[in-house]
mmCIF file of C-alpha atoms in Angstrom:
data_model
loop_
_atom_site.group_PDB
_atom_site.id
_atom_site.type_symbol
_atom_site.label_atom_id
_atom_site.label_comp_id
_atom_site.label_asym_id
_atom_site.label_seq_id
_atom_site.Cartn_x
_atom_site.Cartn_y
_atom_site.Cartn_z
ATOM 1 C CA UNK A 7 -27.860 52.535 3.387
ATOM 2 C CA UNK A 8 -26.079 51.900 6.891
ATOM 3 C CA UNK A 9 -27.330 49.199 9.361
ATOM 4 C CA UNK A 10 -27.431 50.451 13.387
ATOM 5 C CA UNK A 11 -25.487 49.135 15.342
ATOM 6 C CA UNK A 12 -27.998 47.722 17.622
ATOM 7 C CA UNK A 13 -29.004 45.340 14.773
ATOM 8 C CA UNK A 14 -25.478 43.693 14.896
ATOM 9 C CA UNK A 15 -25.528 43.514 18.335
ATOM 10 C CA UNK A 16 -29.178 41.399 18.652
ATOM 11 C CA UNK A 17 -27.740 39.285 15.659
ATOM 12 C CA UNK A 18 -24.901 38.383 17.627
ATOM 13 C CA UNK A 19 -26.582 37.886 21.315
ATOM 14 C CA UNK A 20 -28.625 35.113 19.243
ATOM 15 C CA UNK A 21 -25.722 33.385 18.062
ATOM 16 C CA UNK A 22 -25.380 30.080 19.943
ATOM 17 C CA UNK A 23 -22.001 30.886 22.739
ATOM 18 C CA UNK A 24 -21.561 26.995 23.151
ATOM 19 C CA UNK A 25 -20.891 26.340 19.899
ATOM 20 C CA UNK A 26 -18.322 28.859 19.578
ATOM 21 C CA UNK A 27 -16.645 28.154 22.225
ATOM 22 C CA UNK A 28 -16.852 24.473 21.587
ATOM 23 C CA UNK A 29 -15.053 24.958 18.541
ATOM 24 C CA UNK A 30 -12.140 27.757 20.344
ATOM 25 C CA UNK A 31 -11.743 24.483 22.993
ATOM 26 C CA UNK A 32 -11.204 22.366 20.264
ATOM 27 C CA UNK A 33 -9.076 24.592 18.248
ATOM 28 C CA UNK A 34 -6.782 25.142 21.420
ATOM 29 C CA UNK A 35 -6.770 21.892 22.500
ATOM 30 C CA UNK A 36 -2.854 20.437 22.934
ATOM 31 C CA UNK A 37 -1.695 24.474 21.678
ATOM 32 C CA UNK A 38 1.782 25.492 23.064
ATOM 33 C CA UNK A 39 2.194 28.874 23.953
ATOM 34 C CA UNK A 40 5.249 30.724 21.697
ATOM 35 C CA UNK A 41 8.685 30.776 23.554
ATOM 36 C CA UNK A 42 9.481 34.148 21.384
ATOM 37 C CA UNK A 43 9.259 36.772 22.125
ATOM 38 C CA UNK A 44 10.293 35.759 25.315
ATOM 39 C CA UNK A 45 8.101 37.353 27.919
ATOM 40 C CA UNK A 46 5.970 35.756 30.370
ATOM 41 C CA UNK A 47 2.808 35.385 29.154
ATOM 42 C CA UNK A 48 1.143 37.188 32.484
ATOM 43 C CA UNK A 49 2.485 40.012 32.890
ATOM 44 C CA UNK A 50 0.080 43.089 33.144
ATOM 45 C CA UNK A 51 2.752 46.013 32.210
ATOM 46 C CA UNK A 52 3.306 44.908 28.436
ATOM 47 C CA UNK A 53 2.576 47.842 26.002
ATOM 48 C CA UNK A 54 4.253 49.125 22.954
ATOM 49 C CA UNK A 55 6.546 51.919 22.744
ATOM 50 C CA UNK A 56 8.409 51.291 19.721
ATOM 51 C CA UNK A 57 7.550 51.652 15.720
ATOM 52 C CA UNK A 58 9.312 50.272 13.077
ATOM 53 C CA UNK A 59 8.477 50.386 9.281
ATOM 54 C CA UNK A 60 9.401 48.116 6.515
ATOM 55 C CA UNK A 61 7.968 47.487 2.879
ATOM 56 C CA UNK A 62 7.975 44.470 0.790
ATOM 57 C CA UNK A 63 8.129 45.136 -3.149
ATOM 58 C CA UNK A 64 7.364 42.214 -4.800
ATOM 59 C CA UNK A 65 9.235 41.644 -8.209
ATOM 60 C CA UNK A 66 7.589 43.007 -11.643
ATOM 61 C CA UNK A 67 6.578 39.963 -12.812
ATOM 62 C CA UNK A 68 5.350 38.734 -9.580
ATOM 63 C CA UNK A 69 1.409 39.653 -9.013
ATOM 64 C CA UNK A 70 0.287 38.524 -5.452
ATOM 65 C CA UNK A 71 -3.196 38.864 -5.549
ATOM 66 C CA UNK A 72 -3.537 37.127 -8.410
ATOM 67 C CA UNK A 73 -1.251 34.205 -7.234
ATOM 68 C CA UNK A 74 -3.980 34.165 -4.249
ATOM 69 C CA UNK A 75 -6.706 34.145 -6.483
ATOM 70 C CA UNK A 76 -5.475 31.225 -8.422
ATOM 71 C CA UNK A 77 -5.044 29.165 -4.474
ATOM 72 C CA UNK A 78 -8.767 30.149 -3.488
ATOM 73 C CA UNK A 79 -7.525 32.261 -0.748
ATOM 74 C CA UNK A 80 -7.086 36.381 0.664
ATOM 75 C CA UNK A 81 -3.763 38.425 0.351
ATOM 76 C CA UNK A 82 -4.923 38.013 4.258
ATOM 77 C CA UNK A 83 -4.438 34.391 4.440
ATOM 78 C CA UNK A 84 -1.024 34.635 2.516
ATOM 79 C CA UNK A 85 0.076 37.607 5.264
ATOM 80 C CA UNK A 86 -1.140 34.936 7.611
ATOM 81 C CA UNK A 87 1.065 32.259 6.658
ATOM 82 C CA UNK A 88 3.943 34.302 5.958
ATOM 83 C CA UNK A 89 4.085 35.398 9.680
ATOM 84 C CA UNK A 90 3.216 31.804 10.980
ATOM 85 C CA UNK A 91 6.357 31.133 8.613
ATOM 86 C CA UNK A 92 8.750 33.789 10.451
ATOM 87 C CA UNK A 93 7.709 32.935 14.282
ATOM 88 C CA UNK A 94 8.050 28.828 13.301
ATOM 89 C CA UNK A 95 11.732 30.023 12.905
ATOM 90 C CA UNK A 96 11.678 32.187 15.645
ATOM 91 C CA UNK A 97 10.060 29.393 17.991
ATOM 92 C CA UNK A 98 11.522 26.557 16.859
ATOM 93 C CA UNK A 99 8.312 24.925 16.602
ATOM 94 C CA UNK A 100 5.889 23.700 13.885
ATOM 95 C CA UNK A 101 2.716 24.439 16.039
ATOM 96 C CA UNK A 102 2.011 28.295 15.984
ATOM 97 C CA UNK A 103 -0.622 30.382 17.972
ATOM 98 C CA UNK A 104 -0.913 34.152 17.850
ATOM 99 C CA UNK A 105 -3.641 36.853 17.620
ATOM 100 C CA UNK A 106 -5.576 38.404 14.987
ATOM 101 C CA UNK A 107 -7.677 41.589 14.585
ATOM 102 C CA UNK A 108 -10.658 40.842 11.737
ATOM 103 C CA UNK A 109 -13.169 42.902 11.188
ATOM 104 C CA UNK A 110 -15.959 41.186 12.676
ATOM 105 C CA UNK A 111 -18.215 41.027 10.076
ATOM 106 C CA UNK A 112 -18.003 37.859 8.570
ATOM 107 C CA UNK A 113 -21.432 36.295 9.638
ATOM 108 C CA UNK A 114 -24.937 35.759 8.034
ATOM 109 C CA UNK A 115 -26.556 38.953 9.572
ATOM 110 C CA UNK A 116 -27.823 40.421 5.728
ATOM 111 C CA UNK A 117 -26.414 44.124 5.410
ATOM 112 C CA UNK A 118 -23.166 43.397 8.587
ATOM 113 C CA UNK A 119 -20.805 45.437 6.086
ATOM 114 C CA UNK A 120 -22.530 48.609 6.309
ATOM 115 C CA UNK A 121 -23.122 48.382 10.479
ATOM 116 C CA UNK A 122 -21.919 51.761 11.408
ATOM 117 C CA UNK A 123 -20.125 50.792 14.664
ATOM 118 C CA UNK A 124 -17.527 48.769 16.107
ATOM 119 C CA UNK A 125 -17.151 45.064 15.050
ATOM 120 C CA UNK A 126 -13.610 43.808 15.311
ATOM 121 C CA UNK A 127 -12.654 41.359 17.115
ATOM 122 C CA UNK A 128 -9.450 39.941 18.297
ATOM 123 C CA UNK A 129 -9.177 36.043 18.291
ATOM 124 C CA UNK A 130 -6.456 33.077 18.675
ATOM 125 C CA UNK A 131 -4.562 32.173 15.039
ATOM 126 C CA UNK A 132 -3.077 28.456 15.552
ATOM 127 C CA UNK A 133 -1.826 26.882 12.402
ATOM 128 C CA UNK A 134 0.693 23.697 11.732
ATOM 129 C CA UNK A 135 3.675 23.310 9.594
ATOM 130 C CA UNK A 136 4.691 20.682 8.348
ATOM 131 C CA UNK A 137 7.590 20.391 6.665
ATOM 132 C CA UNK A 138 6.763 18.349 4.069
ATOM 133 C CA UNK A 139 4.249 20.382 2.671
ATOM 134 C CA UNK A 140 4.214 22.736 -0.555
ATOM 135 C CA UNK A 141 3.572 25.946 0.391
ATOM 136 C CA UNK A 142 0.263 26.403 -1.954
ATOM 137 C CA UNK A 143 -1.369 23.762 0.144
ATOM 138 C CA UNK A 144 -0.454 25.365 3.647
ATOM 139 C CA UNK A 145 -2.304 28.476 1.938
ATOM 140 C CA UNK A 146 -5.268 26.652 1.015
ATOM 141 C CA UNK A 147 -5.298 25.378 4.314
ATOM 142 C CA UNK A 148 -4.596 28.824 6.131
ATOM 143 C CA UNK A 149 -7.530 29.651 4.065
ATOM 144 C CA UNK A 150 -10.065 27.071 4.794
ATOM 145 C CA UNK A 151 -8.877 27.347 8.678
ATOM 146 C CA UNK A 152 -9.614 31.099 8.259
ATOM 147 C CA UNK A 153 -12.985 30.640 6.897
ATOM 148 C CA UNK A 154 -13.859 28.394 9.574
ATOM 149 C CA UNK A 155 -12.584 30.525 12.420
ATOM 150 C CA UNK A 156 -14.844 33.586 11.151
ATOM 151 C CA UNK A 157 -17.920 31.644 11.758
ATOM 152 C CA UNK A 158 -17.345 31.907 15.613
ATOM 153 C CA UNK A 159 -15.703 35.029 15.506
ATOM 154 C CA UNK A 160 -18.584 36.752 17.544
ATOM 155 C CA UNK A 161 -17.234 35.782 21.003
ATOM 156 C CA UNK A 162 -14.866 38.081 23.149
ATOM 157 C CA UNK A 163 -11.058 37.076 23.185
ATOM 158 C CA UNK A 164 -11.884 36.691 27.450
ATOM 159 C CA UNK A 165 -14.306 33.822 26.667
ATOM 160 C CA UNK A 166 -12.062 31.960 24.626
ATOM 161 C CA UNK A 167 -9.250 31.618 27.295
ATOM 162 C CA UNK A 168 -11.279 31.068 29.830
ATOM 163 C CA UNK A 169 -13.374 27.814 27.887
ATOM 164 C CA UNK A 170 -9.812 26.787 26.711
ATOM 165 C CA UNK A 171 -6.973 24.648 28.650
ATOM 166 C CA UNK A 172 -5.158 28.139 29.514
ATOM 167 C CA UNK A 173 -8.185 29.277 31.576
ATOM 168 C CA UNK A 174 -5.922 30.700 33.983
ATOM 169 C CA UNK A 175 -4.026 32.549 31.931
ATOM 170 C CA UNK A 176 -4.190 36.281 30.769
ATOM 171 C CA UNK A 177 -2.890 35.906 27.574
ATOM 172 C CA UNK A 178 -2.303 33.264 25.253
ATOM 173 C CA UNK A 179 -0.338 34.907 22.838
ATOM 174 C CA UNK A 180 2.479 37.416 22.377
ATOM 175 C CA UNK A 181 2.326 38.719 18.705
ATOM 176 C CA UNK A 182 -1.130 40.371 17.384
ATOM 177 C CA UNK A 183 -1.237 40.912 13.742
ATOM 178 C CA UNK A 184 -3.819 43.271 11.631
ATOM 179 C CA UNK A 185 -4.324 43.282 8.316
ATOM 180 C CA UNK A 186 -5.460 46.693 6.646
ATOM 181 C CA UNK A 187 -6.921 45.856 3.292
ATOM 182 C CA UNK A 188 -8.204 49.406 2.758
ATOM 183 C CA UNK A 189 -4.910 50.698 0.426
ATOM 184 C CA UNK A 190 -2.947 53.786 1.363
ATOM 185 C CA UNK A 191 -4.631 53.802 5.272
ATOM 186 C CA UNK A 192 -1.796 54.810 6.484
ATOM 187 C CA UNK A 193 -1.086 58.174 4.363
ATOM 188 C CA UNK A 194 -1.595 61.517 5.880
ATOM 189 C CA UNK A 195 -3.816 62.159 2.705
ATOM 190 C CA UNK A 196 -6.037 59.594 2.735
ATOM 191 C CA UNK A 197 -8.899 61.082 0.503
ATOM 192 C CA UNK A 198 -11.416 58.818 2.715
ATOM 193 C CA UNK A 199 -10.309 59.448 6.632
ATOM 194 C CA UNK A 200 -8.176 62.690 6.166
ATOM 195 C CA UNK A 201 -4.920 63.540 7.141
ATOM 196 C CA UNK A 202 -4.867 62.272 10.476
ATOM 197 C CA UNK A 203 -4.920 58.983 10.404
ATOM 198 C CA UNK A 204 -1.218 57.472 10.344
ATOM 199 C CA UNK A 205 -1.923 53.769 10.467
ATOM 200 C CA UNK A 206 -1.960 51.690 13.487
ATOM 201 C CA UNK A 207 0.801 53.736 15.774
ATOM 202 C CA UNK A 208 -1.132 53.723 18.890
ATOM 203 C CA UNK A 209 -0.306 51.435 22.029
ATOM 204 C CA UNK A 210 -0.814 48.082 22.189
ATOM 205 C CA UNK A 211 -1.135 45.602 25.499
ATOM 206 C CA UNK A 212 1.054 42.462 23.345
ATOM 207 C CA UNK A 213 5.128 42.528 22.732
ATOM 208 C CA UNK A 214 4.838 43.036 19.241
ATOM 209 C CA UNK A 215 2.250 43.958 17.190
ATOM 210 C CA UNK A 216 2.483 43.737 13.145
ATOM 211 C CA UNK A 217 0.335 45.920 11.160
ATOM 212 C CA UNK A 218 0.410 45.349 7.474
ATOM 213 C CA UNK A 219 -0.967 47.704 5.045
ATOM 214 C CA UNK A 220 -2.499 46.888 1.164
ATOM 215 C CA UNK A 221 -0.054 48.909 -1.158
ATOM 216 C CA UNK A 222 -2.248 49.687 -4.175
ATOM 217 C CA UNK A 223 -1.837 48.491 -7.824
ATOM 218 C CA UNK A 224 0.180 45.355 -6.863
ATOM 219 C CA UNK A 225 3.046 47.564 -5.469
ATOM 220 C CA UNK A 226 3.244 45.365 -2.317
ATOM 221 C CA UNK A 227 2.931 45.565 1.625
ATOM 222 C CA UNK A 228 3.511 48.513 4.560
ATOM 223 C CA UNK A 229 4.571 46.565 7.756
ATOM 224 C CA UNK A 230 4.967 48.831 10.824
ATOM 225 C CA UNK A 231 6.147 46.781 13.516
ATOM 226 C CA UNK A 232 5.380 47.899 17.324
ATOM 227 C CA UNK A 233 7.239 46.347 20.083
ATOM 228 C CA UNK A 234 7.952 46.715 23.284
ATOM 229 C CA UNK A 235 11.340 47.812 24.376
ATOM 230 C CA UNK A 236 12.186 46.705 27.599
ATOM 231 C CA UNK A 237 11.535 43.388 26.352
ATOM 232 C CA UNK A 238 12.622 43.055 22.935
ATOM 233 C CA UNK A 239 15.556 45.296 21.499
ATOM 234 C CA UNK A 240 15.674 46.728 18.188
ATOM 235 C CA UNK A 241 18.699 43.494 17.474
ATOM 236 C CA UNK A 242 15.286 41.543 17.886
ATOM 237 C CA UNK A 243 13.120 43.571 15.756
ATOM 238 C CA UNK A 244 15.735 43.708 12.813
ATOM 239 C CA UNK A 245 16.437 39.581 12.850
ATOM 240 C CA UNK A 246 12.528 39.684 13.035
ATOM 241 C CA UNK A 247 12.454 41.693 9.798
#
């Protein structure tokens, strides 16, 4: 049976708002904003216009849930990485912050994944990279940084920046990523939410937005990639690819 909404929402104005944002102060502290894509980090006009689509087919012998599995950690977590990966090039930097949509249910309230209403949220992502280490420990760690993120996941994006050290700032990062682990979300015949749902092609307020969809039996990942085009050009979007 469903849990209203209502429930989720007195579960989370009891949740303790100085503690979470204790820990999104602490998590920010010393964070540099990304220098790509490059567009100021205030402006109020940013908003996608652009959709490109890509898939990753991983090779026959290569299974990557169960290579996360065997590392403790989500095909999530390893999507994570992989894009923290891609803008550390990008950047030029090992220190990497950008946004995440989760789904919002992640705390203690008993029955949260059968709220019928809204939960997402959209939170900060900051991970390190260094060099030296083997890519199955910067998973585990993506993972256990994950884990500890969702705990204070209940507090709006707005709070965050405004308990952080870019308080006066409108945005703190300039590349959202969402993870779809429902598989085949993105088909016109999707036997759950009917043949008008197409994915994630709707505007978004960041430069570039990557959406990656769950292929099913262990065919791989959908990426659409949404960008803005009067400030990145489709050169950008295929080097980003």
């Amino acid at each position: 049976s469903s849990l209203p909404y209502s429930h989720f929402v007195t579960w989370t104005r009891r949740q303790s708002a100085s503690d979470a944002l204790a820990f999104w102060k602490a998590e920010l502290e010393d964070a540099a904003l990304l220098t790509w894509p490059k567009v100021p980090h205030d402006s109020n006009d940013i908003a996608t216009d652009r959709l490109v689509s890509a898939t990753w087919t991983p090779p026959p012998e290569y299974d990557l849930a169960r290579f996360c599995n065997a590392h403790k950690a989500t095909v999530s977590s390893f999507i994570r990485l992989a894009l923290a990966v891609v803008l550390s090039v990008h950047s030029n930097s090992d220190d990497v912050l950008f946004g995440v949509v989760t789904s919002g249910r992640s705390g203690d309230l008993s029955g949260i994944e059968s709220v019928v209403g809204p939960c997402i949220a959209t939170l900060p992502f900051r991970i390190r990279l260094p060099s030296a280490m083997p890519l199955e420990t910067l998973l585990e760690e993506v993972q256990k940084h994950s884990s500890s993120a969702a705990a204070y996941e209940y507090v709006g994006l707005t709070d965050i920046i405004k308990g952080s050290q870019f308080a006066r700032s409108r945005s703190i990062f300039q590349v959202l990523l969402t993870v779809e682990n429902i598989p085949e979300l993105d088909l016109h015949d999707h036997p759950l939410f009917g043949e008008d749902v197409h994915g994630h092609q709707m505007e978004m307020n960041y430069p570039l937005g990557v959406t990656v969809f769950l292929l099913p039996e262990n065919q791989g990942l959908k990426i659409d990639i949404e960008y803005d085009s009067r400030y990145l050009t489709s050169d950008d979007i295929r080097w980003f690819k």
